[in-house]
mmCIF file of C-alpha atoms in Angstrom:
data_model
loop_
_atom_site.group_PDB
_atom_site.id
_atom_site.type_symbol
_atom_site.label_atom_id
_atom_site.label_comp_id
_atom_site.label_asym_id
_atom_site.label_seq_id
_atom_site.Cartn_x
_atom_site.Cartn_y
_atom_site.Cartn_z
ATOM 1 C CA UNK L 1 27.650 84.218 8.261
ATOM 2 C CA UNK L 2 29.048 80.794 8.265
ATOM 3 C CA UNK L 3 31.217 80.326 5.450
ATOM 4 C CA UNK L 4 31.694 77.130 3.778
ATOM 5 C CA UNK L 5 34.763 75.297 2.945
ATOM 6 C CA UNK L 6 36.674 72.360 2.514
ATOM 7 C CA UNK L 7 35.369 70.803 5.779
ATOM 8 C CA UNK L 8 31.907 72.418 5.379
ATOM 9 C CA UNK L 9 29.303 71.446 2.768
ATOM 10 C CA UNK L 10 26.966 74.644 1.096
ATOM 11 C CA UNK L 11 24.603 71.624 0.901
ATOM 12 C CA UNK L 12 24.322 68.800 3.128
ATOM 13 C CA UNK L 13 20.847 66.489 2.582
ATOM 14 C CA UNK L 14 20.192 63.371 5.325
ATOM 15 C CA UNK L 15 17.314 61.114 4.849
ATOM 16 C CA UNK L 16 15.391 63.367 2.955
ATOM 17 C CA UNK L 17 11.217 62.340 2.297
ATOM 18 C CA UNK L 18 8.496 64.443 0.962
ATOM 19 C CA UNK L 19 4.913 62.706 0.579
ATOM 20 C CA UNK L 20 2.143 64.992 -1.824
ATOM 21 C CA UNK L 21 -1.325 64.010 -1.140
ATOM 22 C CA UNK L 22 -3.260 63.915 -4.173
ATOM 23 C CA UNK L 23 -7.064 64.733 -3.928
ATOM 24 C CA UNK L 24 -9.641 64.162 -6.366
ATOM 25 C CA UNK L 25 -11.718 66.436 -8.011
ATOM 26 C CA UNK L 26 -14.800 65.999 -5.652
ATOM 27 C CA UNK L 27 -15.214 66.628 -1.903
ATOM 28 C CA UNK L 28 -15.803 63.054 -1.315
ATOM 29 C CA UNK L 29 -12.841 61.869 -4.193
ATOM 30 C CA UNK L 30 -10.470 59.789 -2.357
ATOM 31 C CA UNK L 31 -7.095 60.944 -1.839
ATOM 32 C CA UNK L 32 -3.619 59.315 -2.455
ATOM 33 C CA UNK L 33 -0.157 59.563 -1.428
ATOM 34 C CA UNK L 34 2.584 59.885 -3.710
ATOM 35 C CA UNK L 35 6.221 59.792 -2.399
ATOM 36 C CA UNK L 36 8.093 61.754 -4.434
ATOM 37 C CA UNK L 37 11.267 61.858 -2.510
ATOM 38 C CA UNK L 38 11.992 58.412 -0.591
ATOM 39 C CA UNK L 39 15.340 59.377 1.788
ATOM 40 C CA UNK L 40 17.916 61.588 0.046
ATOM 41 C CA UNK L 41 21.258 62.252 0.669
ATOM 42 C CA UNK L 42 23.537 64.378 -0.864
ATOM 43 C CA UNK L 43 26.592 66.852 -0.032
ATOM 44 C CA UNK L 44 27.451 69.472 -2.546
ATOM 45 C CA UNK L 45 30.596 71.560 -1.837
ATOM 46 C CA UNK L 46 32.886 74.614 -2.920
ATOM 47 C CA UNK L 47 33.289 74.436 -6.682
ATOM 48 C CA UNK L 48 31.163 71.260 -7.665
ATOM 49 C CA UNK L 49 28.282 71.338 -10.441
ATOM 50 C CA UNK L 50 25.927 68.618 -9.225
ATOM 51 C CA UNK L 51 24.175 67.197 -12.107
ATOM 52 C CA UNK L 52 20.802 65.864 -10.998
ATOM 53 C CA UNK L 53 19.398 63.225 -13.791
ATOM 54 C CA UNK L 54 16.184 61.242 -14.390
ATOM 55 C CA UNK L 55 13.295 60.669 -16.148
ATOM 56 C CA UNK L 56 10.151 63.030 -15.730
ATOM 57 C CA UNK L 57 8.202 62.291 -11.890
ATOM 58 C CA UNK L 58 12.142 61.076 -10.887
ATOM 59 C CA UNK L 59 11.706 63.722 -7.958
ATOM 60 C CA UNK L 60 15.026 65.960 -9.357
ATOM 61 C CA UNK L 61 12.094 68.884 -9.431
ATOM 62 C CA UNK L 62 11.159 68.119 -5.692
ATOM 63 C CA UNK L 63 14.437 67.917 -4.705
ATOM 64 C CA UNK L 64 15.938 71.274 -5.995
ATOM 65 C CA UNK L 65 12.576 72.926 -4.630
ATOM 66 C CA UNK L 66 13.292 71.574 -1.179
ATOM 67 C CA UNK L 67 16.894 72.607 -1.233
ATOM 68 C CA UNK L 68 16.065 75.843 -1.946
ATOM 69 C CA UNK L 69 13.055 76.053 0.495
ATOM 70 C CA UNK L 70 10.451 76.500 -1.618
ATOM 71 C CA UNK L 71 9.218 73.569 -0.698
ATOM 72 C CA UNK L 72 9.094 71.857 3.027
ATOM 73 C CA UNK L 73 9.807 68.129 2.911
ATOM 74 C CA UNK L 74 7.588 65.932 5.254
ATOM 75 C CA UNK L 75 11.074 64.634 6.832
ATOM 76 C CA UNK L 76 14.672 65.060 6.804
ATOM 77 C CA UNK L 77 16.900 67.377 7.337
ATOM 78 C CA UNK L 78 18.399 70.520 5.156
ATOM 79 C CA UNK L 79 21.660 72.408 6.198
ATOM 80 C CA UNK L 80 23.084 75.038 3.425
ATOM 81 C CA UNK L 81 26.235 76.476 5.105
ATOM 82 C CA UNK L 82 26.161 74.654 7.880
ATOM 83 C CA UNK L 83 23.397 76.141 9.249
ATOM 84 C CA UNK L 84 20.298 74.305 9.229
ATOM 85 C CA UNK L 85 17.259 75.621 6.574
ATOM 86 C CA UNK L 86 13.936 73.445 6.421
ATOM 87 C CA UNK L 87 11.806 74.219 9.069
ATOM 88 C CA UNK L 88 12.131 78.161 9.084
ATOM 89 C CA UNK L 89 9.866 80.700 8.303
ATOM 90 C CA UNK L 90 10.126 83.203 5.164
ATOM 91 C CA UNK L 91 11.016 85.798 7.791
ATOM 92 C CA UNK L 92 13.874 83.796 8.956
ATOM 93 C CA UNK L 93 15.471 82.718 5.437
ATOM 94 C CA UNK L 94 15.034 85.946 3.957
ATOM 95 C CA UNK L 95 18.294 87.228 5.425
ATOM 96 C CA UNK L 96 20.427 84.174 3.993
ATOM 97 C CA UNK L 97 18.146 83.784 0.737
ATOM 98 C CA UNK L 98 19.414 86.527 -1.657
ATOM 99 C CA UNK L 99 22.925 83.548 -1.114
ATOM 100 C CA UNK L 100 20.856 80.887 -2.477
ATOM 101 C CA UNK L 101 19.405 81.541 -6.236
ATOM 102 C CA UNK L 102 17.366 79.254 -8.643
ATOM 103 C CA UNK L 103 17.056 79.794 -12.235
ATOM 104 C CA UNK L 104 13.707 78.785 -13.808
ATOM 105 C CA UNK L 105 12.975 76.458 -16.963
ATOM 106 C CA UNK L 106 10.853 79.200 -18.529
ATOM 107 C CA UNK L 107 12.484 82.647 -18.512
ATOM 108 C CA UNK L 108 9.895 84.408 -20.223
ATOM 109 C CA UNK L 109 7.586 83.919 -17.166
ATOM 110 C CA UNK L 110 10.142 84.973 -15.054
ATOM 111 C CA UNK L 111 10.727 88.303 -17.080
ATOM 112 C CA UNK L 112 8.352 91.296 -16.825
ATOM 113 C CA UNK L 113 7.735 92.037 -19.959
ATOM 114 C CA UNK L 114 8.186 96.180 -19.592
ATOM 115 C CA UNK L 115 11.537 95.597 -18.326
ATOM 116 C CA UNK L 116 14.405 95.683 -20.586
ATOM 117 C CA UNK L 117 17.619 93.718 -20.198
ATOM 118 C CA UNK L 118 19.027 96.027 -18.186
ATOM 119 C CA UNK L 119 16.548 97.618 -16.229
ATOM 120 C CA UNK L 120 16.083 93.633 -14.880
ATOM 121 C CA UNK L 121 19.829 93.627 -13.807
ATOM 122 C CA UNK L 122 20.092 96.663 -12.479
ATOM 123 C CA UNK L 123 17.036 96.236 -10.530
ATOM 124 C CA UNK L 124 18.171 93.379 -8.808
ATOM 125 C CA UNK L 125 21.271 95.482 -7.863
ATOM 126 C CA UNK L 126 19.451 98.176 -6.351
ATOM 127 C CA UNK L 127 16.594 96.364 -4.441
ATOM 128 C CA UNK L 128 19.011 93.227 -3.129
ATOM 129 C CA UNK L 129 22.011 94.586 -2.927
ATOM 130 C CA UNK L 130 21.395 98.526 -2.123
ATOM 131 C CA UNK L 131 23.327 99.321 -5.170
ATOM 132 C CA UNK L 132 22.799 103.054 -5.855
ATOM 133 C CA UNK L 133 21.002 103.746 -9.353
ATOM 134 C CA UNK L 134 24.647 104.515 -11.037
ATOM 135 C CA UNK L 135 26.052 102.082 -9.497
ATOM 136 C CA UNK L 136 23.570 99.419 -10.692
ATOM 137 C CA UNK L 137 23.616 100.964 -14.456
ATOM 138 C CA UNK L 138 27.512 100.673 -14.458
ATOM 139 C CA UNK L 139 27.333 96.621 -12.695
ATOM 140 C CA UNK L 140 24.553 95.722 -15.313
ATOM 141 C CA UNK L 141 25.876 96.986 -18.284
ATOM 142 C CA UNK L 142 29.154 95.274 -17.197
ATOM 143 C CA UNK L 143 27.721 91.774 -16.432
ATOM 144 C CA UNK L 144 25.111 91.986 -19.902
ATOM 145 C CA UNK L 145 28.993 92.495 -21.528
ATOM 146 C CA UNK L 146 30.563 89.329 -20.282
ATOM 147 C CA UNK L 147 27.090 87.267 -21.146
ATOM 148 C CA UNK L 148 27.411 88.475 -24.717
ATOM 149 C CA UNK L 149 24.170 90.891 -23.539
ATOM 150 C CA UNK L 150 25.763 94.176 -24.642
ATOM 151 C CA UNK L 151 23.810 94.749 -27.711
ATOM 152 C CA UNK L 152 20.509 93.769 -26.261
ATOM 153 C CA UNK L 153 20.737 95.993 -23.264
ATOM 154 C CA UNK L 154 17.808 98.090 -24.224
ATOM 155 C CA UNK L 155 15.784 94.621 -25.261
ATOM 156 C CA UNK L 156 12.607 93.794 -23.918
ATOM 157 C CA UNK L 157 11.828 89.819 -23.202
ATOM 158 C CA UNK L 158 9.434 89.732 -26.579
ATOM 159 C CA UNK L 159 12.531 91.055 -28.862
ATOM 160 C CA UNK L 160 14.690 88.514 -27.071
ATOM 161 C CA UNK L 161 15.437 85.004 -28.463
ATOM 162 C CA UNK L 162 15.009 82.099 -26.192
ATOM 163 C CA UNK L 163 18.671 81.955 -25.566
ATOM 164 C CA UNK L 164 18.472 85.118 -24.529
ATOM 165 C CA UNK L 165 16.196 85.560 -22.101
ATOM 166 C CA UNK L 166 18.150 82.718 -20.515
ATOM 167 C CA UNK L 167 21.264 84.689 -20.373
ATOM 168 C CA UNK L 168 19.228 87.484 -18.594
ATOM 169 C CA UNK L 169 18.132 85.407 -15.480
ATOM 170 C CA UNK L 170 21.309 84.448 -15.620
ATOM 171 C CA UNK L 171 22.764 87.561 -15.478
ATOM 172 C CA UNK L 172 19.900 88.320 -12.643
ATOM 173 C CA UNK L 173 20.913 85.709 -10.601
ATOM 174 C CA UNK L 174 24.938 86.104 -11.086
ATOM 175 C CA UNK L 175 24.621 90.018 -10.115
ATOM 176 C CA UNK L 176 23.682 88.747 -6.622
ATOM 177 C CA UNK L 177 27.312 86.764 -6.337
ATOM 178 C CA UNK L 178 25.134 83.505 -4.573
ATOM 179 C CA UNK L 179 26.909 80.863 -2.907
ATOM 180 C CA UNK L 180 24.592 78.123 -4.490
ATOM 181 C CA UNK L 181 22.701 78.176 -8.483
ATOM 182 C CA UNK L 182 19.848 75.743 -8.314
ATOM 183 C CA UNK L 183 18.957 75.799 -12.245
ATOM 184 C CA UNK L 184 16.366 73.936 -13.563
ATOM 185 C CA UNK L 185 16.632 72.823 -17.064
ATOM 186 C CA UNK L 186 18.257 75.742 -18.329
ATOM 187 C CA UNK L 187 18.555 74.872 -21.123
ATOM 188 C CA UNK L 188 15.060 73.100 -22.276
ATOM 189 C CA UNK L 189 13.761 74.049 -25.852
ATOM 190 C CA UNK L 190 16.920 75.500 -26.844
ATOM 191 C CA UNK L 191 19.272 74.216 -29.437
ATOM 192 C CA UNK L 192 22.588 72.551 -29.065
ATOM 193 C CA UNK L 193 24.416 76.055 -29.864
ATOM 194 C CA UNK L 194 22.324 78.226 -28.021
ATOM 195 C CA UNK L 195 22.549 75.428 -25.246
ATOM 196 C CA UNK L 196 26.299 75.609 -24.936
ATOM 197 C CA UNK L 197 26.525 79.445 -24.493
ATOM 198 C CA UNK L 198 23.847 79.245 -21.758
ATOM 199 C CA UNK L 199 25.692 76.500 -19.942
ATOM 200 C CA UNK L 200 29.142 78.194 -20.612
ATOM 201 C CA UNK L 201 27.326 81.423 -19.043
ATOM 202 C CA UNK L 202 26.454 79.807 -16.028
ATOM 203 C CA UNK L 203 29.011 77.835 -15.072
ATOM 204 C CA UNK L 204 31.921 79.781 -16.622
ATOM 205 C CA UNK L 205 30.871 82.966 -14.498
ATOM 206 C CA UNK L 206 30.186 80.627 -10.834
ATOM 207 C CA UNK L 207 31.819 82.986 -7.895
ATOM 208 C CA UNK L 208 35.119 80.861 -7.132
ATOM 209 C CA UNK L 209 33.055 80.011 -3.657
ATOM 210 C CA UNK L 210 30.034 78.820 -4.975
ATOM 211 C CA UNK L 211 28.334 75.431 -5.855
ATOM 212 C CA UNK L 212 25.416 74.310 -8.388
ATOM 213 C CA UNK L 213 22.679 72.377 -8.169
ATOM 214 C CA UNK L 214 22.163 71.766 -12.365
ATOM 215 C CA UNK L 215 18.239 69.356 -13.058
ATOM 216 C CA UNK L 216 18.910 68.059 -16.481
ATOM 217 C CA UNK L 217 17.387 65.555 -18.811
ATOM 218 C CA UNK L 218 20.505 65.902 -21.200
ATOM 219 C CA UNK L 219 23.372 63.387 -20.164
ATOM 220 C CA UNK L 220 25.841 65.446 -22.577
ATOM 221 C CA UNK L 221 25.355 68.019 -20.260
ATOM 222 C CA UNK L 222 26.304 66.344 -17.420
ATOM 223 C CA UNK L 223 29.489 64.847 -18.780
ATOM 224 C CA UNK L 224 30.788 68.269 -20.214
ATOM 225 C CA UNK L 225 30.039 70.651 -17.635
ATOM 226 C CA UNK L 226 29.398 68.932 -13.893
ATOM 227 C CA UNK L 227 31.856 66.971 -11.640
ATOM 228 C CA UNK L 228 29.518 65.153 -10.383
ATOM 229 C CA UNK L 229 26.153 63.046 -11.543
ATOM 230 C CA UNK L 230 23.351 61.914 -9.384
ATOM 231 C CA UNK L 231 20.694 59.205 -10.722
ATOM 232 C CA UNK L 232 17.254 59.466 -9.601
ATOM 233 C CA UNK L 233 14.039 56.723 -10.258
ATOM 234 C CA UNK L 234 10.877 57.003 -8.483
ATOM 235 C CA UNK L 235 12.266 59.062 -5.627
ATOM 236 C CA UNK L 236 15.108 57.130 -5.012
ATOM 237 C CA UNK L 237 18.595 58.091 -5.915
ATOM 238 C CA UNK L 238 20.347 54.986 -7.436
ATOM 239 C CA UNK L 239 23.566 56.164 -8.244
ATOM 240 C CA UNK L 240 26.303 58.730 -7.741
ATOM 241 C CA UNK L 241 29.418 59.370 -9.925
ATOM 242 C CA UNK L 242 31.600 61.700 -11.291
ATOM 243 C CA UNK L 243 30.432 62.153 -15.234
ATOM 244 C CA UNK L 244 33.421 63.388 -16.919
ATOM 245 C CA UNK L 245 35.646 60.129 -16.257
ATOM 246 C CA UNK L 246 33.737 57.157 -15.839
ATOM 247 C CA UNK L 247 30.879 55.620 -17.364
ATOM 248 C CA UNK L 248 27.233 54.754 -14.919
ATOM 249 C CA UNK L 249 27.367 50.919 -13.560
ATOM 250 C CA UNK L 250 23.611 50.880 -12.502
ATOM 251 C CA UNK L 251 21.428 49.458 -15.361
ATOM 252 C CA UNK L 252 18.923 52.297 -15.587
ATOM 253 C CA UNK L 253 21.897 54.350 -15.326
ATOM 254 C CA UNK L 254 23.536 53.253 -18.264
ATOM 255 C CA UNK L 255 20.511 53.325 -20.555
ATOM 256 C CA UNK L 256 19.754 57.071 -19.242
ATOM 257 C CA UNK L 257 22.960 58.029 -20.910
ATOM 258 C CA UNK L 258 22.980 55.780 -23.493
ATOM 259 C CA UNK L 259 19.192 55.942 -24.694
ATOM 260 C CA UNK L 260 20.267 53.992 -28.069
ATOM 261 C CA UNK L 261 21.140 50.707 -26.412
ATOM 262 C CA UNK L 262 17.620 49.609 -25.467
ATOM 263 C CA UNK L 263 14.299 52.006 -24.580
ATOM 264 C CA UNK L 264 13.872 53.690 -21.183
ATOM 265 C CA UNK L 265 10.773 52.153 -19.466
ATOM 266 C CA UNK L 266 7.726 53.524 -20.413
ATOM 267 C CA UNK L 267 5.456 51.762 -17.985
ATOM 268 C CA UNK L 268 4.468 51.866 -14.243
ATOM 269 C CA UNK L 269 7.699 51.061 -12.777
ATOM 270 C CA UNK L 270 7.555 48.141 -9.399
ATOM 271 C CA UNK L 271 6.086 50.000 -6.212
ATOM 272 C CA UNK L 272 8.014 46.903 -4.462
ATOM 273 C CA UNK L 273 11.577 46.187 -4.339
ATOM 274 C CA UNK L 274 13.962 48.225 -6.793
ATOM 275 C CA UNK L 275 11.397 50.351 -9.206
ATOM 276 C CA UNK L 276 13.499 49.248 -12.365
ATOM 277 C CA UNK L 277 13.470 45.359 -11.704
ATOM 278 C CA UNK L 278 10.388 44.883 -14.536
ATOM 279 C CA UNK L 279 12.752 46.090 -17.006
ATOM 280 C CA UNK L 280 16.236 45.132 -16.163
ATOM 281 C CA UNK L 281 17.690 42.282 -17.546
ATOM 282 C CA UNK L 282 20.188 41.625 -14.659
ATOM 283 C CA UNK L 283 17.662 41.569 -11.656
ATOM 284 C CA UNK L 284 17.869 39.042 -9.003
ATOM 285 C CA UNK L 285 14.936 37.691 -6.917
ATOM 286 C CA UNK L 286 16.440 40.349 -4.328
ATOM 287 C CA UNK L 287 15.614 43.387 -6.686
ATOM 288 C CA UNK L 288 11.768 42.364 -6.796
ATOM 289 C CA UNK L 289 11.622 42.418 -2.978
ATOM 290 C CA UNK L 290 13.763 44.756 -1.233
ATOM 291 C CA UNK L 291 15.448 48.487 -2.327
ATOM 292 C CA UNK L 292 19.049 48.063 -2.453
ATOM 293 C CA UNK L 293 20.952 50.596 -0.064
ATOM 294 C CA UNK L 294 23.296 52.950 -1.825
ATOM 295 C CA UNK L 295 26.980 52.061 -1.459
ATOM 296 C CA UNK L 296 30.680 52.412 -2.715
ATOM 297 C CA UNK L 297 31.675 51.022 -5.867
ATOM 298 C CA UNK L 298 34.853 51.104 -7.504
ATOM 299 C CA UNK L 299 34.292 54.788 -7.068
ATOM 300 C CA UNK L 300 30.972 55.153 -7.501
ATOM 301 C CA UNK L 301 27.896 54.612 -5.265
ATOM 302 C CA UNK L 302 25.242 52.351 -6.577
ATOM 303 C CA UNK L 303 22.220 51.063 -5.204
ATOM 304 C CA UNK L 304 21.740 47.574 -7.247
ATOM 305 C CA UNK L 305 21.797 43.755 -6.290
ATOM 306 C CA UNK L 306 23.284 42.328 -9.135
ATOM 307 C CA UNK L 307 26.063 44.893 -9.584
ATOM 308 C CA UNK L 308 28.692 41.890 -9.650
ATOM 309 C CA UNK L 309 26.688 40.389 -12.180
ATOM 310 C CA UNK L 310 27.065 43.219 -14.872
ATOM 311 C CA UNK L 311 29.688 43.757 -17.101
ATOM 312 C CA UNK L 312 32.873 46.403 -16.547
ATOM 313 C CA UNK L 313 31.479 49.864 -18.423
ATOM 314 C CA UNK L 314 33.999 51.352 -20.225
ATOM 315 C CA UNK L 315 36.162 54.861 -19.706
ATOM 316 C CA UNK L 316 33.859 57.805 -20.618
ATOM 317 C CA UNK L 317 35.407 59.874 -23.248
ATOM 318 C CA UNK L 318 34.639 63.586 -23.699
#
């Protein structure tokens, strides 16, 4: 095994593109393309959360799928550990994917429902990492202790609270010590208490030499718990920036994580030029012809025209 470091990404994205085709309900329907991702890159090292931001049909899903190779992208490249990923077969992964771990949006689908808290755990243990069945009671009841699990041990999903079942595919997933967490909203339908601990459970317990991958809709999130952000619209990433001490300079950006200023767009965003443009009220005649490339920015890197134009954002405060 390869092991990453300092000089050595987990995740390294170039020019990443994935087209769906889209058929209609008939034989004869027509079919569409839909670019969902529209050249990606991104480099996620030893001890960064990656917060992955945007709207719903952004492409964060699409992305986090590729990453982990559930998904093959129609071009680009994928390297996790500086070995490269997209491409292989199952047969070929399978060997380097118990490293790799996602954590679903809906953990009761992702629970069996005879299973108790942790009979799940210690499962895991056994089959993935050829614990013996002591050996996988003692790890479990260990790890359902430091996730606050120790009372519901014997729990099955039904008699679990949402929260709950969160912790224990969390607790799945952390038993297997992975070098990269790809969670997708974690934390959806839970509330702001329950959404802390879950959070606090994940990335409190990372493995010193791991990295995180965390799709989220809630900007709080990303300034309390990830060092750094990444702003996606309409498969393109538009900005990049660390969350917990400075404030976005794109203009979608900004009204992403400040949804009071003025409303997100609600309509078909520009299929031509920068997808926002309809909507912004800094855009140039550039921004209704051509995508702006992504560059350096006081820090940041933001794909916009008329970022000279806009005013200075102000220090983020936590």
């Amino acid at each position: 095994m390869i092991a990453a470091g300092p000089s050595l990404p987990i995740v390294r994205v170039q020019d990443l593109r994935k087209t769906f085709v889209l058929r209609g309900p008939w034989p004869w329907s027509p079919t569409r393309e839909v670019e969902a991702l529209k050249g990606v890159d991104l480099e996620l090292s030893v001890g960064q959360v990656l917060a992955v931001v945007g709207q719903s049909g952004s492409g964060k899903t699409t992305l986090s799928r590729i990453v982990l190779g559930l998904e093959e992208p129609s071009s680009g490249e994928v390297w996790l550990e500086g070995r490269r990923w997209d491409g292989l077969s199952e047969a070929e992964r399978q060997p380097r994917r118990v490293h790799f771990q996602y954590v679903p949006q809906d953990a009761m689908s992702a629970l069996d429902p005879q299973q108790t808290a942790a009979e799940h755990v210690a499962e895991t243990l056994r089959v993935l990492r050829g614990r013996s069945r002591a050996q996988a009671r003692e790890e479990a009841d260990a790890l359902l202790e430091r996730l606050g699990l120790a009372t519901r041990r014997d729990a099955l999903p039904r008699q679990m609270s949402g929260g709950e079942q969160r912790r224990v595919t969390l607790a799945r997933v952390l038993a297997l010590d992975p070098h990269l967490v790809v969670a997708d909203e974690p934390t959806s339908g839970l509330d702001p208490k329950r959404r802390e601990e879950v959070l606090e459970d994940l990335v409190g317990n990372l493995p010193r030499d791991a990295a995180c991958i965390l799709v989220t809709h809630d900007m709080a999130t990303a300034r309390a718990w990830c060092t750094h952000a990444m702003v996606m619209l309409d498969g393109w990433v538009i900005e990049s920036f660390d969350p917990r001490t400075a404030e976005p300079r794109h203009p979608y950006s900004r009204l992403l994580f400040d949804p009071w200023s003025a409303p997100l767009p609600s309509g078909s965003l520009a299929t031509v030029g920068c997808p926002f443009h309809p909507d912004c009220p800094f855009a140039v005649d550039a921004c209704q012809t051509v995508m702006p490339a992504l560059e350096p920015r006081s820090g940041h890197r933001v794909a916009c025209h008329a970022i000279h134009a806009l005013p200075e954002p102000r220090t983020a405060t936590l």
